[in-house]
mmCIF file with all atom_site columns, C-alpha atoms in Angstrom:
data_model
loop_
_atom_site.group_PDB
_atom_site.id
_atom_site.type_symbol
_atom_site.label_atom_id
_atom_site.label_alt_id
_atom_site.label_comp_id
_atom_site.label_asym_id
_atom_site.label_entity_id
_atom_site.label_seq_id
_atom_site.pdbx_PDB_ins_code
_atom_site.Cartn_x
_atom_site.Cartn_y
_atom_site.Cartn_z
_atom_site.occupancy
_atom_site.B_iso_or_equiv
_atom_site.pdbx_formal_charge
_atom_site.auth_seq_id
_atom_site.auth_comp_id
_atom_site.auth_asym_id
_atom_site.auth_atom_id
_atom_site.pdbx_PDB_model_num
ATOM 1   C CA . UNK A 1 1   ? 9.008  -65.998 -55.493 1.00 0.00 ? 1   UNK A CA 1
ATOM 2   C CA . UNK A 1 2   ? 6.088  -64.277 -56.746 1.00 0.00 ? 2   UNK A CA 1
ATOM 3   C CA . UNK A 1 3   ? 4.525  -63.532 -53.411 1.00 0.00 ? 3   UNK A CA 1
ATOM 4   C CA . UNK A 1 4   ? 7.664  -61.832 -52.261 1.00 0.00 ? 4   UNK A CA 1
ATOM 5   C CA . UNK A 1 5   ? 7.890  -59.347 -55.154 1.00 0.00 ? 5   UNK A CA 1
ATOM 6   C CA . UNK A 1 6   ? 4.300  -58.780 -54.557 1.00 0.00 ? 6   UNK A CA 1
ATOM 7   C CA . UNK A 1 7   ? 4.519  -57.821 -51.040 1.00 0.00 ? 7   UNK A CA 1
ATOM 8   C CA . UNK A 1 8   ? 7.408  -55.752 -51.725 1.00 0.00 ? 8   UNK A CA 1
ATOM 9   C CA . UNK A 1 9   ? 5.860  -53.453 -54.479 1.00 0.00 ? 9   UNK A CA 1
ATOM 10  C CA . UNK A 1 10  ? 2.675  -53.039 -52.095 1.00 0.00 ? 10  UNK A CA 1
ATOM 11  C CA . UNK A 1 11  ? 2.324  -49.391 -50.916 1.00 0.00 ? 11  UNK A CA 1
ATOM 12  C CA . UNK A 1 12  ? 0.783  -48.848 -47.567 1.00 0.00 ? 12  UNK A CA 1
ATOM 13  C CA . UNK A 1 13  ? -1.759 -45.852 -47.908 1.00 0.00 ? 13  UNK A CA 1
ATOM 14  C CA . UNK A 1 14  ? -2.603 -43.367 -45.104 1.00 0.00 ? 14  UNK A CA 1
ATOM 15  C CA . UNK A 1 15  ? -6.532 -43.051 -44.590 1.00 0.00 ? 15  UNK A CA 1
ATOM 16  C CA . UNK A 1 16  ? -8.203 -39.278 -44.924 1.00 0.00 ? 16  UNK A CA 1
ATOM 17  C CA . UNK A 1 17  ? -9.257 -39.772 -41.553 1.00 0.00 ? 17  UNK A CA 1
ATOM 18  C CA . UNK A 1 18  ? -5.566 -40.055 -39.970 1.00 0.00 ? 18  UNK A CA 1
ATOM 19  C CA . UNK A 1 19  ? -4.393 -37.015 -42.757 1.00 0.00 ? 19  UNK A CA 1
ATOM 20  C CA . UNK A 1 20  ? -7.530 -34.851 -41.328 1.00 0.00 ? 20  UNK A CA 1
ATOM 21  C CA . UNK A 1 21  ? -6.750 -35.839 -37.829 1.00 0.00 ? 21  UNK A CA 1
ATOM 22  C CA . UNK A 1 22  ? -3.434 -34.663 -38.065 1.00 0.00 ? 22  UNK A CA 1
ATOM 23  C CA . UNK A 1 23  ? -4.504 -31.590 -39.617 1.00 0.00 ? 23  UNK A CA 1
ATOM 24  C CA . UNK A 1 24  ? -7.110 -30.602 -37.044 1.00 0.00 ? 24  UNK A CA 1
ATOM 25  C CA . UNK A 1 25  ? -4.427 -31.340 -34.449 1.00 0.00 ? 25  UNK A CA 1
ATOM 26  C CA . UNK A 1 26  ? -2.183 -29.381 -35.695 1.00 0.00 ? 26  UNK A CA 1
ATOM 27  C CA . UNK A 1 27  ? -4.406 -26.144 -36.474 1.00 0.00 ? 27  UNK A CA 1
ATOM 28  C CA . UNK A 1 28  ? -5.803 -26.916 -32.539 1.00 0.00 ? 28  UNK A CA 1
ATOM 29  C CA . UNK A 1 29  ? -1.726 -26.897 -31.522 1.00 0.00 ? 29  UNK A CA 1
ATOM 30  C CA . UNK A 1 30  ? -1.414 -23.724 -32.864 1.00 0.00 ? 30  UNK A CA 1
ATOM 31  C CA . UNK A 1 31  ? -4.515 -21.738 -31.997 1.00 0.00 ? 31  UNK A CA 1
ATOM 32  C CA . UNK A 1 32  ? -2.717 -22.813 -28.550 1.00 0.00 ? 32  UNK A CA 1
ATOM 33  C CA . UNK A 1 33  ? 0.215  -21.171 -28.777 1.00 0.00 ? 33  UNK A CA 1
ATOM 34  C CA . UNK A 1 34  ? -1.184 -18.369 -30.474 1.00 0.00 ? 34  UNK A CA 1
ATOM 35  C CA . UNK A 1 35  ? -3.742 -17.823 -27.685 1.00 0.00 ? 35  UNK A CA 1
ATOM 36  C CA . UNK A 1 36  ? -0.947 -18.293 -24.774 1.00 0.00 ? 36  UNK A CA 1
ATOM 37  C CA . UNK A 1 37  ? 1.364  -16.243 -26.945 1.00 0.00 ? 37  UNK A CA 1
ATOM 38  C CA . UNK A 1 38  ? -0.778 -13.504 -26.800 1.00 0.00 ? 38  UNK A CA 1
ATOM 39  C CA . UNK A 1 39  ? -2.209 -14.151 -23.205 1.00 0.00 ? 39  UNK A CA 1
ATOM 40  C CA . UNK A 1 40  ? 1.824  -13.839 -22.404 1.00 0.00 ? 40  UNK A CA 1
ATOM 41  C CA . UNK A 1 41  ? 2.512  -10.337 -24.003 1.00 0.00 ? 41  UNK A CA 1
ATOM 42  C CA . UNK A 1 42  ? -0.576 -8.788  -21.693 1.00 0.00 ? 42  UNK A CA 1
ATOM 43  C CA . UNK A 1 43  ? 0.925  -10.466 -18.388 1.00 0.00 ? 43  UNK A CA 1
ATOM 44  C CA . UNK A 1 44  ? 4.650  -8.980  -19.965 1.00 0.00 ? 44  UNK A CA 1
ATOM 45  C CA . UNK A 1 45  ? 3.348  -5.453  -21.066 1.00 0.00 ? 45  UNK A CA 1
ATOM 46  C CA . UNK A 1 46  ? 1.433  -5.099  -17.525 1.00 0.00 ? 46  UNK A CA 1
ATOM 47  C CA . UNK A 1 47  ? 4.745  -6.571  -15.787 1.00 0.00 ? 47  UNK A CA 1
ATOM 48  C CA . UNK A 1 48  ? 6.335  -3.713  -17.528 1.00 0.00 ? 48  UNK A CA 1
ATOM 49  C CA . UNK A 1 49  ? 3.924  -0.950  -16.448 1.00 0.00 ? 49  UNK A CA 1
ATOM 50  C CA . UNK A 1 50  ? 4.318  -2.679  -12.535 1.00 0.00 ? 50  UNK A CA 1
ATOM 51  C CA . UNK A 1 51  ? 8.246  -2.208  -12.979 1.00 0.00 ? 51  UNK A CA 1
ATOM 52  C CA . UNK A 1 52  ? 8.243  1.212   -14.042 1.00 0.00 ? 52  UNK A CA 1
ATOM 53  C CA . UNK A 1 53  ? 5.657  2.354   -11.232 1.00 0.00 ? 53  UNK A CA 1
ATOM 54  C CA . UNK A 1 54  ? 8.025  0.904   -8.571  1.00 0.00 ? 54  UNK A CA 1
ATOM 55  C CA . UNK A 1 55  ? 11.374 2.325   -10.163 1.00 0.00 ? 55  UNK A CA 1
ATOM 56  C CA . UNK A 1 56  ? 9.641  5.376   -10.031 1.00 0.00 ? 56  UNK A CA 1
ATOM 57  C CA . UNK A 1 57  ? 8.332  5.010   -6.223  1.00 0.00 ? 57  UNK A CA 1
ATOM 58  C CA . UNK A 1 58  ? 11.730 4.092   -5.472  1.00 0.00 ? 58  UNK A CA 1
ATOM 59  C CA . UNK A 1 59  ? 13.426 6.887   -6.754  1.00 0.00 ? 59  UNK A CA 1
ATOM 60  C CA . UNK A 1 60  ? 10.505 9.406   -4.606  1.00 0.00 ? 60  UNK A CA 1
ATOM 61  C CA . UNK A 1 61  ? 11.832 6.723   -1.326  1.00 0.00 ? 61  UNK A CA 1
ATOM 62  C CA . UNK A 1 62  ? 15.530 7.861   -2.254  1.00 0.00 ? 62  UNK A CA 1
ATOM 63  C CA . UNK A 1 63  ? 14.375 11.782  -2.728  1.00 0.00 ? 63  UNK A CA 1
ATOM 64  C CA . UNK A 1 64  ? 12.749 11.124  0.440   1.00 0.00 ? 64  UNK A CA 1
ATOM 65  C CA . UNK A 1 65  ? 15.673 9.256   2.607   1.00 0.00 ? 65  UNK A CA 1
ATOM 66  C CA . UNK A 1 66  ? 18.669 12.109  1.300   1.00 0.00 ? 66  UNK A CA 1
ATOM 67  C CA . UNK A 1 67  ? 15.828 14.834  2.559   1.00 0.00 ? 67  UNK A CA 1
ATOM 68  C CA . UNK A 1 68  ? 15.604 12.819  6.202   1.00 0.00 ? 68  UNK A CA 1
ATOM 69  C CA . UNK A 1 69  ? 19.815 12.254  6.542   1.00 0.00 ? 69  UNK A CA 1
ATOM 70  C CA . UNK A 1 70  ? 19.850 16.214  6.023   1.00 0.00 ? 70  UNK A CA 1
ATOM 71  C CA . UNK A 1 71  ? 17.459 17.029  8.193   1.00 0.00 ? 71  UNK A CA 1
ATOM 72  C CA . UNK A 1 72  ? 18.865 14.729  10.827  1.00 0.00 ? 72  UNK A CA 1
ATOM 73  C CA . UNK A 1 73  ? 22.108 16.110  10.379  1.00 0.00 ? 73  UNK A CA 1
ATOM 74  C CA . UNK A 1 74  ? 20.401 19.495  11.347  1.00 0.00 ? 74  UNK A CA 1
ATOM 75  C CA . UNK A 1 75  ? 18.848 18.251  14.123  1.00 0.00 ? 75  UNK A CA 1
ATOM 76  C CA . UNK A 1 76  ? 22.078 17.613  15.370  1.00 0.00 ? 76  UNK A CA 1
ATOM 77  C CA . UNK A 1 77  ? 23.624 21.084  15.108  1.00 0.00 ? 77  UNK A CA 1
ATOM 78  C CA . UNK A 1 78  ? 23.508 23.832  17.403  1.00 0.00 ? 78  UNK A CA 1
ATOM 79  C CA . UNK A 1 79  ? 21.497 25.954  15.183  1.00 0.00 ? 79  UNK A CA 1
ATOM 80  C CA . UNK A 1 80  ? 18.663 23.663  15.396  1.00 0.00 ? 80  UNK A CA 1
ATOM 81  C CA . UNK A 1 81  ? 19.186 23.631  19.336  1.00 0.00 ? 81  UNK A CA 1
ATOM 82  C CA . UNK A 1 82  ? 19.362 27.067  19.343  1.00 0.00 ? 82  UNK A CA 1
ATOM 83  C CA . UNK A 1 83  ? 16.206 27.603  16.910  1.00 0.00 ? 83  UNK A CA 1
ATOM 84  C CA . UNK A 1 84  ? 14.166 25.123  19.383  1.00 0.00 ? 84  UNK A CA 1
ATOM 85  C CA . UNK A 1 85  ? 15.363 26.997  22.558  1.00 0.00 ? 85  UNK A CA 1
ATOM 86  C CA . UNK A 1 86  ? 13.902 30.517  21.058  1.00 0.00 ? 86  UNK A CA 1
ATOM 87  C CA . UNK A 1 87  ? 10.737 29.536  19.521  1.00 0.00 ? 87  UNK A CA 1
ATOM 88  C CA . UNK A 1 88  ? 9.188  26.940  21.417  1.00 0.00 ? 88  UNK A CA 1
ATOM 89  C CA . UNK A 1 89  ? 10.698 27.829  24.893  1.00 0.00 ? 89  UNK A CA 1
ATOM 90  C CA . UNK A 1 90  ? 11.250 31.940  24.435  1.00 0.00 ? 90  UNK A CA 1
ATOM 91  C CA . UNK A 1 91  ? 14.823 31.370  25.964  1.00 0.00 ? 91  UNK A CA 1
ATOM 92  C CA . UNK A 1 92  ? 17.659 34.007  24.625  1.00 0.00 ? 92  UNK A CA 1
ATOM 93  C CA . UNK A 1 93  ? 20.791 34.749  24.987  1.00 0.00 ? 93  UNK A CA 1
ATOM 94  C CA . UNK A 1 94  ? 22.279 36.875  27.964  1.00 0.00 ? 94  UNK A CA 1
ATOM 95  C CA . UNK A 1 95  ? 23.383 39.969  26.104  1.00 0.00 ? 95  UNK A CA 1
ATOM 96  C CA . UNK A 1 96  ? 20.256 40.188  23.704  1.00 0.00 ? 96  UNK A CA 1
ATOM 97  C CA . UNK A 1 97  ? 17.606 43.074  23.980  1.00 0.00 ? 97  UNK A CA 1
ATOM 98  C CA . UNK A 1 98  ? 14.049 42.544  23.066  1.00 0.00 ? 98  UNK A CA 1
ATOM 99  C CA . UNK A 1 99  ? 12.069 44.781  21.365  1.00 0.00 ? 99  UNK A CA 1
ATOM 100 C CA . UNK A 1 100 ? 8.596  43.961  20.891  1.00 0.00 ? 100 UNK A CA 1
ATOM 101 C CA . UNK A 1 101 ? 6.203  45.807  18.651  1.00 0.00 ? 101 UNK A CA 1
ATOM 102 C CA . UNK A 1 102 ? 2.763  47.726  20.633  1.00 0.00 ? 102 UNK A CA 1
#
C-alpha cells in the first residue's frame, strides 16, 4: 500500500526545454500570421485600387456606347443622308439656288 500512495502523490514536471519550445513556437506562429496578415492588406488595398480603375473605365465604355447608339440612330435619318449627299457629293435639291462667294 505504500507504493500506491507514493505513485499517486508523484507530480510529473514539464522540462524548460519543452516550456521554451512551446514558446518559440508560438512567437514563430505568430510572426506568421502577422507577416501574411499584413502581406494580405497590400494584395486587398491594391485589389481595391484595380476595382476602382475598372468601375471607372467602365463607366467611360458606357459614356462611350450611349454616344455610338445616338450617333447610329443619326446615321439612320434623312438628315444625315441628306448632310452626306451635299458635302461629300455637292448634290442639292431641285429648287435650290447657289450662290457662291468671288
Amino acid at each position: 500500500m505504500a507504493r500506491k500512495r507514493y505513485k499517486t502523490n508523484r507530480k510529473k514536471r514539464i522540462s524548460k526545454y519543452t516550456v521554451f519550445g512551446v514558446i518559440v513556437l508560438c512567437t514563430v506562429l505568430c510572426g506568421t500570421l502577422l507577416y501574411k496578415k499584413a502581406e494580405l492588406n497590400a494584395q486587398s488595398r491594391e485589389y481595391s485600387k484595380q476595382i476602382a480603375e475598372l468601375k471607372k473605365e467602365k463607366a467611360e465604355a458606357d459614356d462611350r456606347t450611349k454616344e455610338l447608339k445616338k450617333f447610329e440612330k443619326y446615321v439612320d435619318s434623312d438628315e444625315y443622308t441628306e448632310e452626306v449627299a451635299r458635302d461629300k457629293l455637292g448634290l442639292i435639291h431641285k429648287d435650290e439656288i447657289i450662290f457662291e462667294p468671288k
